[in-house]
Coordinates of C-alpha atoms and ligand atoms in Angstrom, one line a residue:
X16 CA -20.6 7.6 -23.1
X17 CA -19.9 9.3 -19.8
X18 CA -17.5 12.1 -19.7
X19 CA -14.0 11.1 -18.3
X20 CA -13.1 12.1 -14.8
X21 CA -9.8 13.9 -15.0
X22 CA -7.4 12.8 -12.3
X23 CA -4.0 14.7 -11.7
X24 CA -1.2 12.8 -10.1
X25 CA 1.9 14.4 -8.9
X26 CA 5.1 12.4 -8.4
X27 CA 3.7 10.3 -11.4
X28 CA 7.1 8.7 -12.1
X29 CA 7.7 7.7 -8.6
X30 CA 7.4 4.4 -6.8
X31 CA 3.7 4.9 -5.7
X32 CA 2.9 6.4 -9.1
X33 CA 4.0 3.2 -10.7
X34 CA 1.3 1.3 -8.8
X35 CA -1.3 3.9 -8.6
X36 CA -1.6 4.9 -12.3
X37 CA -2.3 1.6 -13.7
X38 CA -5.0 0.9 -11.2
X39 CA -6.8 4.3 -11.9
X40 CA -6.5 3.5 -15.6
X41 CA -7.9 0.1 -14.9
X42 CA -11.1 1.6 -13.4
X43 CA -10.3 0.9 -9.7
X44 CA -11.3 4.4 -8.5
X45 CA -14.7 4.9 -10.1
X46 CA -15.7 1.6 -11.5
X47 CA -15.8 -0.2 -14.8
X48 CA -18.4 2.2 -16.5
X49 CA -16.5 5.4 -15.9
X50 CA -13.8 6.7 -18.3
X51 CA -10.8 8.5 -16.8
X52 CA -8.0 10.9 -18.0
X53 CA -4.8 11.2 -16.4
X54 CA -2.8 14.4 -15.8
X55 CA 0.7 13.3 -14.9
X56 CA 2.8 15.8 -13.0
X57 CA 6.4 15.6 -12.4
X58 CA 9.4 17.7 -11.7
X59 CA 11.8 18.4 -14.9
X60 CA 14.0 15.4 -13.9
X61 CA 11.1 13.0 -13.6
X62 CA 9.8 13.8 -17.1
X63 CA 12.0 11.3 -19.0
X64 CA 11.2 8.2 -16.7
X65 CA 7.6 9.3 -16.9
X66 CA 7.7 8.9 -20.6
X67 CA 8.4 5.3 -20.1
X68 CA 5.7 4.9 -17.6
X69 CA 3.3 6.4 -20.3
X70 CA 4.5 4.0 -22.8
X71 CA 3.6 1.2 -20.5
X72 CA 0.1 2.8 -19.8
X73 CA -0.3 2.9 -23.6
X74 CA 0.8 -0.8 -23.8
X75 CA -1.9 -1.8 -21.5
X76 CA -4.7 -0.4 -23.9
X77 CA -6.8 0.2 -20.9
X78 CA -10.4 0.4 -22.3
X79 CA -11.4 3.4 -19.7
X80 CA -8.2 5.5 -20.3
X81 CA -9.2 8.2 -22.6
X82 CA -6.2 10.9 -22.4
X83 CA -2.9 11.4 -20.9
X84 CA -1.2 14.7 -20.1
X85 CA 2.4 14.7 -19.1
X86 CA 3.8 17.9 -17.8
X87 CA 6.0 19.8 -15.3
X88 CA 3.8 22.9 -15.7
X89 CA 1.4 23.0 -12.7
X90 CA -1.1 25.2 -14.7
X91 CA -1.2 22.6 -17.4
X92 CA -1.2 19.7 -15.0
X93 CA -4.2 20.7 -12.9
X94 CA -6.2 22.3 -15.8
X95 CA -9.8 21.1 -15.2
X96 CA -9.0 18.3 -13.0
X97 CA -11.8 16.7 -10.9
X98 CA -9.5 14.9 -8.4
X99 CA -5.9 15.8 -7.6
X100 CA -3.7 13.2 -6.0
X101 CA -0.7 14.7 -4.5
X102 CA 1.9 12.2 -4.1
X103 CA 5.1 13.8 -5.0
X104 CA 7.2 15.3 -2.4
X105 CA 10.9 15.6 -1.2
X106 CA 11.8 12.6 1.1
X107 CA 13.4 13.2 4.5
X108 CA 17.1 12.7 4.1
X109 CA 19.8 12.0 6.6
X110 CA 20.6 14.9 8.9
X111 CA 17.3 16.7 7.9
X112 CA 15.2 18.0 10.7
X113 CA 11.5 17.6 10.7
X114 CA 11.2 21.4 10.4
X115 CA 13.5 21.3 7.4
X116 CA 11.3 18.9 5.6
X117 CA 8.1 20.8 6.5
X118 CA 9.8 23.9 4.9
X119 CA 10.9 22.2 1.7
X120 CA 7.6 20.4 1.2
X121 CA 5.6 23.5 2.4
X122 CA 6.9 25.4 -0.6
X123 CA 5.8 22.7 -3.1
X124 CA 2.4 22.5 -1.5
X125 CA 2.0 26.3 -1.6
X126 CA 2.6 26.3 -5.4
X127 CA 0.4 23.2 -5.8
X128 CA -2.5 24.7 -3.9
X129 CA -2.2 27.8 -5.8
X130 CA -2.4 26.1 -9.3
X131 CA -5.2 24.0 -8.2
X132 CA -7.0 27.2 -7.2
X133 CA -6.4 28.7 -10.6
X134 CA -7.1 25.7 -12.8
X135 CA -8.9 22.9 -11.4
X136 CA -12.5 22.2 -11.6
X137 CA -14.5 24.3 -8.9
X138 CA -15.5 21.2 -7.1
X139 CA -12.0 19.6 -7.5
X140 CA -11.4 17.2 -4.5
X141 CA -7.5 16.8 -3.4
X142 CA -6.0 13.8 -1.7
X143 CA -2.5 14.5 -0.2
X144 CA -0.2 11.4 0.2
X145 CA 3.2 13.0 0.0
X146 CA 4.7 13.5 3.5
X147 CA 4.1 15.1 6.0
X148 CA 0.7 14.8 4.4
X149 CA -1.5 16.4 7.0
X150 CA 0.4 19.6 7.0
X151 CA 1.0 19.5 3.3
X152 CA -2.6 19.4 2.8
X153 CA -3.3 22.3 5.3
X154 CA -0.8 24.5 3.3
X155 CA -2.3 23.5 -0.1
X156 CA -5.7 24.1 1.1
X157 CA -4.9 27.4 2.6
X158 CA -3.8 28.6 -0.8
X159 CA -6.9 27.4 -2.6
X160 CA -9.7 29.7 -1.4
X161 CA -12.0 29.0 -4.3
X162 CA -12.2 25.4 -3.5
X163 CA -14.3 24.2 -0.5
X164 CA -12.5 23.2 2.6
X165 CA -14.5 20.0 2.6
X166 CA -12.6 19.0 -0.5
X167 CA -9.2 18.5 1.1
X168 CA -7.9 15.2 2.4
X169 CA -4.8 13.6 3.8
X170 CA -4.2 10.0 3.6
X171 CA -4.3 7.7 6.7
X172 CA -6.0 4.8 5.1
X173 CA -2.8 2.9 4.8
X174 CA -2.5 3.1 8.7
X175 CA -6.1 1.9 9.0
X176 CA -5.4 -0.9 6.7
X177 CA -2.5 -2.0 8.6
X178 CA -4.2 -1.8 11.8
X179 CA -7.0 -4.1 10.7
X180 CA -4.6 -6.5 9.4
X181 CA -2.8 -6.6 12.6
X182 CA -6.0 -7.0 14.7
X183 CA -7.2 -9.7 12.5
X184 CA -4.0 -11.7 12.5
X185 CA -4.0 -11.5 16.4
X186 CA -7.7 -12.6 16.7
X187 CA -7.3 -15.3 13.9
X188 CA -10.0 -13.8 11.7
X189 CA -10.0 -12.4 8.2
X190 CA -9.1 -8.6 8.0
X191 CA -12.6 -8.1 6.4
X192 CA -14.1 -9.2 9.8
X193 CA -12.4 -6.0 11.4
X194 CA -14.5 -2.8 11.0
X195 CA -14.9 0.6 12.6
X196 CA -11.2 1.2 12.8
X197 CA -10.4 4.8 13.1
X198 CA -7.0 6.4 12.8
X199 CA -7.1 9.6 14.9
X200 CA -4.7 12.6 14.2
X201 CA -1.4 12.7 12.2
X202 CA -0.1 10.2 9.6
X203 CA 3.0 9.8 11.5
X204 CA 4.5 7.9 14.5
X205 CA 1.9 9.7 16.9
X206 CA -1.2 8.6 15.2
X207 CA -3.6 6.7 17.2
X208 CA -5.1 3.4 15.8
X209 CA -8.3 3.3 17.9
X210 CA -8.9 -0.3 19.0
X211 CA -11.4 0.8 21.7
X212 CA -14.1 1.5 19.1
X213 CA -13.0 -1.0 16.6
X214 CA -15.1 -4.2 16.0
X215 CA -14.2 -7.8 15.2
X216 CA -17.4 -9.5 13.6
X217 CA -19.5 -6.9 15.3
X218 CA -18.2 -7.3 18.7
X219 CA -15.9 -5.1 20.6
X220 CA -12.2 -5.8 19.8
X221 CA -11.5 -6.1 23.5
X222 CA -14.1 -9.0 23.7
X223 CA -12.1 -10.9 21.1
X224 CA -8.6 -10.1 22.0
X225 CA -8.2 -10.2 25.8
X226 CA -4.5 -9.2 25.7
X227 CA -5.0 -5.5 26.6
X228 CA -1.2 -5.1 27.0
X229 CA -0.7 -6.1 23.6
X230 CA -3.5 -3.7 22.3
X231 CA -2.1 -0.8 24.3
X232 CA 1.5 -1.5 23.4
X233 CA 2.7 -3.7 20.6
X234 CA -0.3 -3.3 18.4
X235 CA 0.0 0.5 18.4
X236 CA 3.7 0.8 17.9
X237 CA 3.6 -1.9 15.1
X238 CA 1.2 0.1 13.2
X239 CA 3.0 3.3 14.0
X240 CA 6.4 1.8 12.8
X241 CA 5.1 -0.4 10.0
X242 CA 6.5 2.0 7.5
X243 CA 10.0 1.9 8.8
X244 CA 9.7 -1.9 9.1
X245 CA 8.9 -2.1 5.4
X246 CA 11.8 0.2 4.5
X247 CA 14.1 -2.2 6.6
X248 CA 12.8 -5.3 4.9
X249 CA 12.4 -4.1 1.3
X250 CA 15.0 -1.4 1.0
X251 CA 12.5 1.0 -0.1
X252 CA 9.3 2.5 1.3
X253 CA 5.8 1.2 1.0
X254 CA 4.5 1.9 -2.5
X255 CA 1.9 -0.8 -3.7
X256 CA 0.2 -0.8 -0.4
X257 CA 0.1 3.2 -0.3
X258 CA -1.2 3.1 -3.8
X259 CA -3.8 0.8 -2.7
X260 CA -4.7 2.8 0.2
X261 CA -5.1 5.9 -2.1
X262 CA -7.4 4.0 -4.3
X263 CA -9.4 2.8 -1.0
X264 CA -9.6 6.4 0.2
X265 CA -11.0 7.8 -3.0
X266 CA -13.5 4.9 -3.4
X267 CA -14.7 5.4 0.2
X268 CA -15.3 9.1 -0.4
X269 CA -17.4 8.5 -3.5
X270 CA -19.3 5.6 -2.3
X271 CA -21.7 5.7 0.8
X272 CA -20.1 4.0 3.8
X273 CA -21.7 0.7 4.8
X274 CA -24.3 1.2 7.8
X275 CA -22.8 1.6 11.1
X276 CA -19.1 1.6 9.8
X277 CA -16.7 4.2 9.1
X278 CA -13.4 4.8 7.3
X279 CA -10.3 7.0 8.2
X280 CA -9.1 10.2 6.3
X281 CA -7.5 13.5 7.4
X282 CA -10.2 16.2 6.9
X283 CA -10.3 19.8 8.0
X284 CA -11.3 19.8 11.4
X285 CA -14.7 21.4 12.4
X286 CA -14.0 21.2 16.1
X287 CA -15.3 17.7 16.8
X288 CA -14.1 15.9 19.8
X289 CA -12.4 19.1 20.8
X290 CA -9.8 19.1 18.0
X291 CA -8.7 22.5 17.1
X292 CA -10.8 23.8 14.0
X293 CA -8.8 24.0 10.7
X294 CA -6.2 21.3 11.4
X295 CA -6.1 18.5 8.9
X296 CA -6.9 15.7 11.2
X297 CA -7.8 12.0 10.6
X298 CA -11.2 11.1 12.2
X299 CA -13.7 8.3 11.8
X300 CA -15.5 9.4 8.7
X301 CA -18.8 8.3 7.1
X302 CA -19.5 9.2 3.4
X303 CA -23.2 10.1 2.9
X304 CA -23.1 10.2 -0.7
X305 CA -20.4 11.1 -3.3
X306 CA -19.2 14.5 -2.3
X307 CA -20.8 14.6 1.3
X308 CA -19.1 13.2 4.3
X309 CA -19.5 13.7 8.0
X310 CA -17.3 13.0 11.1
X311 CA -18.8 10.2 13.1
X312 CA -20.1 11.7 16.4
X313 CA -20.6 10.3 19.9
X314 CA -17.9 7.8 20.0
X315 CA -16.7 7.2 23.6
X316 CA -13.0 8.4 24.2
X317 CA -11.7 6.7 27.2
X318 CA -8.8 8.2 29.3
X319 CA -6.2 6.0 27.3
X320 CA -7.5 7.2 23.9
X321 CA -7.7 10.7 25.2
X322 CA -3.9 10.6 26.1
X323 CA -3.3 9.3 22.5
X324 CA -5.4 11.9 20.8
X325 CA -3.9 14.7 22.6
X326 CA -0.4 13.8 21.8
X327 CA -1.1 13.5 18.1
X328 CA -3.1 16.7 18.3
X329 CA -0.2 18.4 19.9
X330 CA 2.1 17.4 17.1
X331 CA -0.1 18.6 14.5
X332 CA -0.4 22.1 16.2
X333 CA 3.3 22.2 16.4
X334 CA 3.5 21.4 12.6
X335 CA 0.9 24.0 11.9
X336 CA 2.8 26.7 13.9
X337 CA 6.0 25.6 12.2
X338 CA 4.5 26.6 8.7
X339 CA 2.5 29.5 9.8
X340 CA 4.3 31.7 7.3
X341 CA 3.2 29.5 4.6
X342 CA -0.6 29.6 5.3
X343 CA -2.5 31.7 3.1
Ligands
NAX27 P1 9.4 8.5 -4.9 O1 10.6 9.2 -4.3 O2 9.7 7.1 -5.5 O3 8.6 9.4 -5.9 C1 8.3 10.6 -5.7 C2 8.3 11.3 -7.0 O4 7.8 12.6 -6.9 C3 9.5 11.5 -7.7 O5 9.3 10.8 -9.0 C4 9.8 12.9 -7.8 O6 10.5 13.3 -9.1 C5 8.4 13.5 -7.8 N1 8.3 14.7 -7.2 C6 9.2 15.5 -6.3 N2 8.7 16.7 -6.0 C7 7.8 16.9 -6.9 C8 7.0 18.1 -7.3 N3 7.2 19.2 -6.5 N4 6.2 18.0 -8.1 C9 5.9 16.9 -8.8 N5 6.4 15.7 -8.5 C10 7.6 15.8 -7.6 O7 8.4 8.5 -3.5 P2 7.2 7.5 -3.3 O8 7.6 6.3 -2.8 O9 6.3 7.5 -4.6 O10 6.3 8.3 -2.2 C11 5.8 9.5 -2.5 C12 5.3 10.4 -1.2 O11 4.5 9.5 -0.5 C13 6.5 10.6 -0.3 O12 6.5 11.7 0.4 C14 6.2 9.5 0.9 O13 6.8 9.7 2.3 C15 4.8 9.5 0.9 N6 4.0 8.3 1.6 C16 2.8 8.4 2.0 C17 2.1 7.5 2.7 C18 0.8 7.8 3.6 O14 0.4 6.9 4.0 N7 0.3 9.1 3.5 C19 2.6 6.1 2.8 C20 3.7 5.9 1.8 C21 4.6 7.1 1.5 O15 5.6 6.9 2.5

């Protein structure tokens, strides 16, 4: 019997948690032969609804789920965890400036980074989903010096999946025919879904979709604004698709990437493509083996892409500067 992989999830009683936990327990992260244990972390008011979620997890009688911890104590929650999925954060409310949001969440992620540093397994990997996820990840990483910088990730996979589905729809192909789609930069409205290096059935997207104006305009803005469109239609922000993207991200980080392809995730920049070192930045990433990844090198960045990449880089630098007091 394999030892269970212990996964912490913060914001476990929230909307994304409600989709995510059942899929983890079902084996969607690490496969059908790998037992899992769940450390579910909530703030005090979330503990009561969390009890209900745990009852439902129990009622699924998942064969792979070996243990469930429910807590608001970060030292208990991150004890010996192999993966930390940081989903919980404070949403932006009317009248709140981006700076206020960075401040409020910055404090949460300072504490969580320190608790991961004190308690998690030395090789713990962390995926930050809670927004602003790149900068929250930067803050947590800066507080956890014991954990390697390569183990910190911010989620941009939902943006990649959205972009693939838009391109597939436009080209009249299935979304699995679209590959090599990198999201550059921030998980925000400045992110750049790079169609110039993406492929449809192995050919350049620009060979399959002649409408350059659509690619440079509506395609990008649809991906950038998709979250807002879902809130407008559903009356609530994306949850199942976000949980699905978190699952995709972890799976892609523990499984070697298919030959010639890549996936998108925010990682600590090593200076590739001139992106300032240390920013948590979404790049095209290849997973070499479980625990080892690299930034795909040598992609052509044309003038249009450069402009977009510069804009999202500038935004991330501003965010970093705004939280400089919280960086350890
Ligand atoms: P919900 O408001 O439904 O749930 C959040 C949960 O987190 C709540 O149960 C709350 O009690 C808990 N929480 C708040 N502060 C906490 C803390 N300090 N420690 C532990 N738990 C805490 O939000 P949900 O829809 O689940 O979204 C969660 C986060 O994901 C938000 O920040 C949201 O902006 C972000 N998203 C990120 C996406 C991405 O692609 N990176 C896409 C989807 C989503 O918008």
